[in-house]
Short mmCIF file of C-alpha atoms in Angstrom, two decimals:
data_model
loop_
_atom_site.label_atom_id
_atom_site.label_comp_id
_atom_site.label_asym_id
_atom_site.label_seq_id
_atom_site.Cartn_x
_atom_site.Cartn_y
_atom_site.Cartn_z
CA UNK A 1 76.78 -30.91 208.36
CA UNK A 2 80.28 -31.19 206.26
CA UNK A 3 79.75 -32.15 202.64
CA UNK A 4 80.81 -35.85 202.64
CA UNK A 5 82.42 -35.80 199.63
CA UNK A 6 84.18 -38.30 197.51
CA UNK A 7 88.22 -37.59 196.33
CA UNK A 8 89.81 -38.79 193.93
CA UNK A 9 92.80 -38.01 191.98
CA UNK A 10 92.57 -34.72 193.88
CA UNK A 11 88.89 -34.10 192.14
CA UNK A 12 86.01 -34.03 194.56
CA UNK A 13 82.34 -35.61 193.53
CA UNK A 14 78.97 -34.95 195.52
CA UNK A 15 78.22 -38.32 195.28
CA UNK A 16 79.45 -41.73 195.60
CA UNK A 17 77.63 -43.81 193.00
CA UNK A 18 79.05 -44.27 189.27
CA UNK A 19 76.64 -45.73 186.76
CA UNK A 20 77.03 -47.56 183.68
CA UNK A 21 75.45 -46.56 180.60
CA UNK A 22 75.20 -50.47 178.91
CA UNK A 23 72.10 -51.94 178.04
CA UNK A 24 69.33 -49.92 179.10
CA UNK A 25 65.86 -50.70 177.41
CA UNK A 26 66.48 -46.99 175.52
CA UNK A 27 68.03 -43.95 175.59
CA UNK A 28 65.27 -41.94 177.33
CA UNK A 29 65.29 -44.77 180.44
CA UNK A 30 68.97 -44.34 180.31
CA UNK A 31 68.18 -40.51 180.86
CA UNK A 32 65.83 -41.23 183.29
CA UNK A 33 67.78 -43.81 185.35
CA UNK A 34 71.17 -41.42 185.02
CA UNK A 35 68.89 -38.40 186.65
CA UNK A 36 67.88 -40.55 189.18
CA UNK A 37 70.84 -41.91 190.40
CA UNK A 38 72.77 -38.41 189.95
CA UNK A 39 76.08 -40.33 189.83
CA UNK A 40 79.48 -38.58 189.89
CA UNK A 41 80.72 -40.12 187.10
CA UNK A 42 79.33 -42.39 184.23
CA UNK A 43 80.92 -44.59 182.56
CA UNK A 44 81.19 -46.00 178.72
CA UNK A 45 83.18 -48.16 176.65
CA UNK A 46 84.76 -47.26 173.21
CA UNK A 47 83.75 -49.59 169.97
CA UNK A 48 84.24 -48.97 166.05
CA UNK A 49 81.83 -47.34 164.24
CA UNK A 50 79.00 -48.76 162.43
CA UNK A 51 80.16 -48.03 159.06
CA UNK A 52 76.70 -48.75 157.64
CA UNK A 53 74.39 -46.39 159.53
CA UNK A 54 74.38 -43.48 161.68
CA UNK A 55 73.66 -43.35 165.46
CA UNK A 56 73.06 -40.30 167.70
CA UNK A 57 76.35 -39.80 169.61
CA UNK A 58 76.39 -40.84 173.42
CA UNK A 59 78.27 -37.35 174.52
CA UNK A 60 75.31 -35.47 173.09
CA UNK A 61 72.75 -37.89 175.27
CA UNK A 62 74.60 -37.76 177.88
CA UNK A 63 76.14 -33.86 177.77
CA UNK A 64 76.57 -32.20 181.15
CA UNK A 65 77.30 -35.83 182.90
CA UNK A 66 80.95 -36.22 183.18
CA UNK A 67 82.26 -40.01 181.35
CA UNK A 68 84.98 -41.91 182.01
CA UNK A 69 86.10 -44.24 179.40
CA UNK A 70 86.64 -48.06 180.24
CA UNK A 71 88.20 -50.81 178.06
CA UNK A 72 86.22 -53.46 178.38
CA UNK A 73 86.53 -56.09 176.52
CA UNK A 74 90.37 -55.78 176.58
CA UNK A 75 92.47 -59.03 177.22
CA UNK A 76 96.05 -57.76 176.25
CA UNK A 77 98.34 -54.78 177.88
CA UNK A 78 98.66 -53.32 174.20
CA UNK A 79 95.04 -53.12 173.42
CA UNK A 80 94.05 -51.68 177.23
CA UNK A 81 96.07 -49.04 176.51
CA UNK A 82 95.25 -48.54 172.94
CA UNK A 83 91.78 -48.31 174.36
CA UNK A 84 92.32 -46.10 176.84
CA UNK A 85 93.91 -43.22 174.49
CA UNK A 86 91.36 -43.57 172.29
CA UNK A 87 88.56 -43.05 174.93
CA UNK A 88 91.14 -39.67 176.11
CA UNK A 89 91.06 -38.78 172.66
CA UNK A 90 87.52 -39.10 172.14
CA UNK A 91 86.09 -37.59 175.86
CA UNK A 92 89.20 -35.27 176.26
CA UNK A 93 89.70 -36.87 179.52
CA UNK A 94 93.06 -38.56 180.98
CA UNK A 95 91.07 -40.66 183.43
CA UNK A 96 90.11 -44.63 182.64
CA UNK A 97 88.35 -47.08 184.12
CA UNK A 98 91.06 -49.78 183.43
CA UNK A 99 89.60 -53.21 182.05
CA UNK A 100 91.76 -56.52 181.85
CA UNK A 101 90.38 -59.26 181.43
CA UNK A 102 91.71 -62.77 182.12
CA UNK A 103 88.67 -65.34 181.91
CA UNK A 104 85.75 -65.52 179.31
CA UNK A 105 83.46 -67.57 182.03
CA UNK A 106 83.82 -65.63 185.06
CA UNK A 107 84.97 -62.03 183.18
CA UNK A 108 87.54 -62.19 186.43
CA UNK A 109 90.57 -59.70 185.97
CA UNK A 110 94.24 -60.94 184.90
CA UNK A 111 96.04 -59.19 187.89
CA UNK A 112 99.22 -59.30 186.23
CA UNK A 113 98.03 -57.72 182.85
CA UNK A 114 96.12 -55.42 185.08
CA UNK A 115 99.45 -54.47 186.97
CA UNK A 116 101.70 -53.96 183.96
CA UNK A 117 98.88 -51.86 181.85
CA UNK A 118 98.46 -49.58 184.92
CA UNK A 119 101.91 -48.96 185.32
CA UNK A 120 101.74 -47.82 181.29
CA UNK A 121 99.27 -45.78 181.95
CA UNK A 122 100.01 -44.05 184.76
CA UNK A 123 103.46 -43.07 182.92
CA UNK A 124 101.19 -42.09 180.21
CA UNK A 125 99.54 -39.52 182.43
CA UNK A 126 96.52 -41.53 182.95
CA UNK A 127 94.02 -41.02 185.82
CA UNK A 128 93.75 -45.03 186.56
CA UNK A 129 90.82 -46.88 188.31
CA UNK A 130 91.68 -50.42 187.90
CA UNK A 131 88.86 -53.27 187.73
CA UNK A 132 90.25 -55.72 190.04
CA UNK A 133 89.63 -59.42 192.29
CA UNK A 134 88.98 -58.75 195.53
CA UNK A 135 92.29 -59.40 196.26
CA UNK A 136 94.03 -57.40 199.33
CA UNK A 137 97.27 -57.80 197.92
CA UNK A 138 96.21 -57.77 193.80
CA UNK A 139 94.85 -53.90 195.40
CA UNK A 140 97.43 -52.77 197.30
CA UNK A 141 100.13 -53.67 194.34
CA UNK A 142 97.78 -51.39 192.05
CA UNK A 143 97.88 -48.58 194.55
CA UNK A 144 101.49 -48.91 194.70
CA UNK A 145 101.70 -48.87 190.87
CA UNK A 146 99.81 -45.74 190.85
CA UNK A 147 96.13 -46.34 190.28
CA UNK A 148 94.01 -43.63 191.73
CA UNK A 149 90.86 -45.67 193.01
CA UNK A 150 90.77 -49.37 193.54
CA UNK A 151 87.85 -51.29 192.37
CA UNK A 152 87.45 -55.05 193.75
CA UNK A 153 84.56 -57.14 192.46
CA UNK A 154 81.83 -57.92 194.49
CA UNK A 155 81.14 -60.87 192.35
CA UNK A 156 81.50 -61.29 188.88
CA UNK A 157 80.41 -58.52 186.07
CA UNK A 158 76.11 -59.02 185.54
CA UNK A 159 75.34 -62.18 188.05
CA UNK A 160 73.65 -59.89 190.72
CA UNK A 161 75.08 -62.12 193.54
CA UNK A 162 76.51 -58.93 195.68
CA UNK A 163 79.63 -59.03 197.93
CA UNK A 164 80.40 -62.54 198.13
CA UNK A 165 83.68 -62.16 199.99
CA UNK A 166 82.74 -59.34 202.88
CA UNK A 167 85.95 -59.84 204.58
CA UNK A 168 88.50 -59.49 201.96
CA UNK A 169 86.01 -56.20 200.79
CA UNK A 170 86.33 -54.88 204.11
CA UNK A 171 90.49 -55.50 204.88
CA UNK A 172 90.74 -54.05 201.00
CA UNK A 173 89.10 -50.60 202.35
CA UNK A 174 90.70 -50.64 205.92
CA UNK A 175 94.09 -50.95 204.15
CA UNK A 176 94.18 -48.85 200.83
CA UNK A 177 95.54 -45.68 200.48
CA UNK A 178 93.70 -45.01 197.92
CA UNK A 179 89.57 -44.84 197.75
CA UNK A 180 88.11 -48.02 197.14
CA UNK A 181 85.41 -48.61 194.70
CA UNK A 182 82.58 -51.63 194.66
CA UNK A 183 82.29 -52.54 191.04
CA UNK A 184 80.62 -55.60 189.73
CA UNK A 185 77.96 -57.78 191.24
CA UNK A 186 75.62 -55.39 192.42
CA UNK A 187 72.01 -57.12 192.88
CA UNK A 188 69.84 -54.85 194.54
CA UNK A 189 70.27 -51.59 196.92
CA UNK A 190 71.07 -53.63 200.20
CA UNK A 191 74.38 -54.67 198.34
CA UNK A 192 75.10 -51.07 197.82
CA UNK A 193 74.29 -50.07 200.97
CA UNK A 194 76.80 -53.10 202.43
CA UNK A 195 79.32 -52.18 200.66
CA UNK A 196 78.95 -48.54 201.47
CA UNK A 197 79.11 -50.38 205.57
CA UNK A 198 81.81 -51.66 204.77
CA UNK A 199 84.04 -48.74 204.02
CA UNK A 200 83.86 -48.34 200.32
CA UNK A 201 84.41 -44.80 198.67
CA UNK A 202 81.89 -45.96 196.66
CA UNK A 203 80.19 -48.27 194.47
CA UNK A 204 80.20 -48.70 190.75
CA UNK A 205 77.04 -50.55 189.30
CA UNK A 206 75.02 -51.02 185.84
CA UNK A 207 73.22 -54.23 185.25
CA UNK A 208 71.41 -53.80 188.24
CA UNK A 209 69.95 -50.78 187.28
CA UNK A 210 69.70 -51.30 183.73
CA UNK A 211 67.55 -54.82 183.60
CA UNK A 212 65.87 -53.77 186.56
CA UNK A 213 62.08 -53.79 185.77
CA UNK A 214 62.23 -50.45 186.54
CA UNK A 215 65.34 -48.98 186.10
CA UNK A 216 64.86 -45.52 187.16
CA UNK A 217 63.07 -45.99 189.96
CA UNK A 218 66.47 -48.70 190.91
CA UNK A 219 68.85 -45.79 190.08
CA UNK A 220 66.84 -44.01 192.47
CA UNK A 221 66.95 -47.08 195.16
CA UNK A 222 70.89 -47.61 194.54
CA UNK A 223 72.00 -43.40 195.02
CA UNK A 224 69.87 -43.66 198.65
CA UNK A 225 71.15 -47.42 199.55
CA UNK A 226 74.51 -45.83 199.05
CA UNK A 227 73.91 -42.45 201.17
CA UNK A 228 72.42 -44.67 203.57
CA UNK A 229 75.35 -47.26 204.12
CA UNK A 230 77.57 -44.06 203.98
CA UNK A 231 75.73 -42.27 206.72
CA UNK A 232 76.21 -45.87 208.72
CA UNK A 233 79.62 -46.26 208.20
CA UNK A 234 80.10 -42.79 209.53
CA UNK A 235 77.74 -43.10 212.00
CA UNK A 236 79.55 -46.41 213.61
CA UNK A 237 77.34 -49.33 213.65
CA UNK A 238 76.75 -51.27 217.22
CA UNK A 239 78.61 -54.28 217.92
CA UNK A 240 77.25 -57.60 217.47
CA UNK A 241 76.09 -59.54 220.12
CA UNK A 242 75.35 -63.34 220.62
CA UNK A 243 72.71 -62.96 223.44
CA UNK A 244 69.81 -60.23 224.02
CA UNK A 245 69.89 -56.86 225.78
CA UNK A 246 66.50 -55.22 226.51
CA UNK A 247 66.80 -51.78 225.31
CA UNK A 248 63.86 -50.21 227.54
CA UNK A 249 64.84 -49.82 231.05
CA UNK A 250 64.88 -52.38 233.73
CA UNK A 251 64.52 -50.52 236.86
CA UNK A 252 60.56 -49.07 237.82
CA UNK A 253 58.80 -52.03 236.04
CA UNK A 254 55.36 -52.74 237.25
CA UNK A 255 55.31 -55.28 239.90
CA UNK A 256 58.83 -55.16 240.85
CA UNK B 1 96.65 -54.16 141.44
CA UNK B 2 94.62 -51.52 143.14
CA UNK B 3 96.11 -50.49 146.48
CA UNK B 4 93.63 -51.00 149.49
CA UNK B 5 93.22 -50.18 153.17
CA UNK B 6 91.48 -51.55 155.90
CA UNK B 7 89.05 -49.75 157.73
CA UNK B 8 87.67 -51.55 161.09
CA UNK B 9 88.75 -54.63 159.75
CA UNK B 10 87.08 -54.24 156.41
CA UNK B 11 88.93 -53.89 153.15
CA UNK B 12 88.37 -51.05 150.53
CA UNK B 13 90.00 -49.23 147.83
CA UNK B 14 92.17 -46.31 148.19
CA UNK B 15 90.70 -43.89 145.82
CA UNK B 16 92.79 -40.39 144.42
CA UNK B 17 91.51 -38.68 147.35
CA UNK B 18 93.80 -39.86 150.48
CA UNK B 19 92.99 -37.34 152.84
CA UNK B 20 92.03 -38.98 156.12
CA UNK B 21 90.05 -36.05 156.97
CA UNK B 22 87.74 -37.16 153.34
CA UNK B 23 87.81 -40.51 154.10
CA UNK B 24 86.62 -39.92 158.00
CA UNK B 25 83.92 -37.48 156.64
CA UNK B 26 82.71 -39.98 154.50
CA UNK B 27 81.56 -41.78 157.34
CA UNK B 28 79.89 -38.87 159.14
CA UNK B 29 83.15 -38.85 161.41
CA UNK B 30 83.54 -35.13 163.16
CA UNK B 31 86.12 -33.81 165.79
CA UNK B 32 84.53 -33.17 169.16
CA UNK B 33 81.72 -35.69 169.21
CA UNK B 34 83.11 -38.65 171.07
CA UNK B 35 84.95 -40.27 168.21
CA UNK B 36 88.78 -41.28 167.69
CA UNK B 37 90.83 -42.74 165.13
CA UNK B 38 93.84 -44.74 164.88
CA UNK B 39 96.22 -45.79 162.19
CA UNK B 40 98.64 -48.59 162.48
CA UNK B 41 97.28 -48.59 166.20
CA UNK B 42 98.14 -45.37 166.94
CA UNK B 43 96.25 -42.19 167.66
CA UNK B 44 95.40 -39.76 165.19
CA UNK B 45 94.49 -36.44 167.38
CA UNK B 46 91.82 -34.74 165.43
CA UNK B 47 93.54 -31.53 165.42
CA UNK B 48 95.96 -33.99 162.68
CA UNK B 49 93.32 -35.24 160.32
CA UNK B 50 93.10 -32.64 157.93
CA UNK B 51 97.02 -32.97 157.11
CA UNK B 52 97.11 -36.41 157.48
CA UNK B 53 97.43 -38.95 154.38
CA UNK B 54 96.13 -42.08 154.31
CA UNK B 55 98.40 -44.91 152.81
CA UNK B 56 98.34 -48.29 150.68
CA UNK B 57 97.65 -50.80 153.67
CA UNK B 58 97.10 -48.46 156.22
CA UNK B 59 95.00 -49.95 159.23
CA UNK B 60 92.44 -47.84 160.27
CA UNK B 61 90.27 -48.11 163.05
CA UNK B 62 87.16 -45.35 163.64
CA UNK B 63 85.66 -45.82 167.09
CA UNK B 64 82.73 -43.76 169.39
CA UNK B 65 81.52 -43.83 172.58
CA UNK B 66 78.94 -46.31 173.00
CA UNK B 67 77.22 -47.39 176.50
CA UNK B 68 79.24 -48.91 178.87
CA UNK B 69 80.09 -50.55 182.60
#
């Protein structure tokens, strides 16, 4: 069989899971859960130093996984992008996971902000992958802007609820010319898998794996649930039907 | 009045030595281990530190990797 590999940006990844790195019980779990998942990318967030103490560096931990840089936390165009060179500067990588956000309660992303800071950044030379609603039009602006990967929420960052809107998820990945990337609101592997179904590139996820009770053996659970939903989305699922259909045949029964 | 500086938000003196390079190693700050600066919110490449000066009110922000989502 082909490798079914994922593309973005041109760069091609054996798989089609990206883990976060934030709040694991401790680095060796984190270690654990990051081998077990064997995600194509993995992704952290910049922050100031603790000017008190010293803490092992993150690259070292992680060394041999390739990072990409987010910037969470961000709610202005100025400090996204102040973010995101930073994170280059520090991981010697042009590519960001772009972070906007618009709403303390729901952690939704400001679409606009989003729009404007990825149209910075891509005339910075930035390799953009936008956090974004799950918003057909909010994705396809993006893509026109220049993002390299879209990346609706399935619901909102940490609440576990999955894909709450399947249809707009769905038109989002039959539409977009660029690959489409579940992020946020990952519960358990049948939400990875779903997503996977229904036509995702791939599927971004950390708090699911990271508060699991067992996170490794989750990171394991979410890079299969992910394969899986692939292989099913390739494979072509049946259609649905509203009344019964015997699947053994109905000709030689006994008695007949 | 003693000239200061601000370094992630917290104020401090500018000694004689204004090397950022010093004042980064200081803080156990080295190139090529997943740390940046900035000054007046703006980059500082590390291949710059050692020539770079720091200034009366200078801004400075030191940041790392950390985990993330």
């Amino acid at each position: 069989m082909n490798p079914d590999l994922l593309t973005i940006a041109g760069q091609d990844f054996a798989s089609r899971l990206l883990l976060g790195s934030a709040g694991y019980p401790n680095q060796q779990v984190l270690l654990d859960s990051v081998q077990a998942a064997d995600p194509a990318l993995v992704t952290v967030a910049i922050r100031r130093i603790s000017l008190a103490s010293y803490a092992e560096s993150l690259t070292d931990v992680l060394a041999g996984r390739v990072l990409l840089p987010n910037t969470a936390g961000c709610t202005t165009v100025r400090d996204a992008v102040l973010t995101a060179e930073l994170g280059r500067e520090a991981l010697e990588t042009n590519w960001v996971k772009l972070e906007l956000i618009g709403d303390t309660e729901t952690l939704y992303p400001d679409a606009e902000l989003l729009l404007r800071a990825t149209e910075e950044l891509v005339a910075k030379g930035f390799v953009v992958l936008p956090y974004c609603t799950d918003d057909p039009v909010v994705c396809r602006k993006l893509a026109d802007a220049g993002a390299a990967a879209v990346m609706p929420l399935g619901s909102p960052i940490g609440t576990g609820l999955g894909i709450i809107n399947p249809y707009a998820i769905e038109r989002i990945c039959a539409n977009s010319p660029v690959p489409v990337i579940l992020d946020a609101g990952i519960g358990t592997a049948s939400d990875a898998a779903r997503a996977m179904e229904l036509g995702c590139a791939a599927v971004l996820l950390n708090t699911a794996v990271a508060k699991a009770r067992d996170p490794a053996r989750m990171a394991y659970a979410m890079a299969t649930a992910v394969r899986a939903g692939r292989a099913a989305r390739l494979a072509g699922r049946i259609p649905v039907r509203t009344q019964a259909e015997p699947s053994s045949p109905q000709l030689g029964l006994l008695g007949s | 009045m003693t000239a200061t500086i601000r370094v992630n938000g917290a104020e401090q003196a500018l000694t004689a030595e204004r090397g950022l390079h010093a004042l980064l190693d200081q803080h156990g700050v080295r190139p090529g281990r997943g740390c940046a600066v900035a000054v007046n919110g703006t980059v500082v490449p590390a291949a710059q530190w050692p020539a770079r000066q720091v200034a009366p009110g200078d801004e400075i922000e030191i940041l790392r990797i950390v985990g993330g989502g």
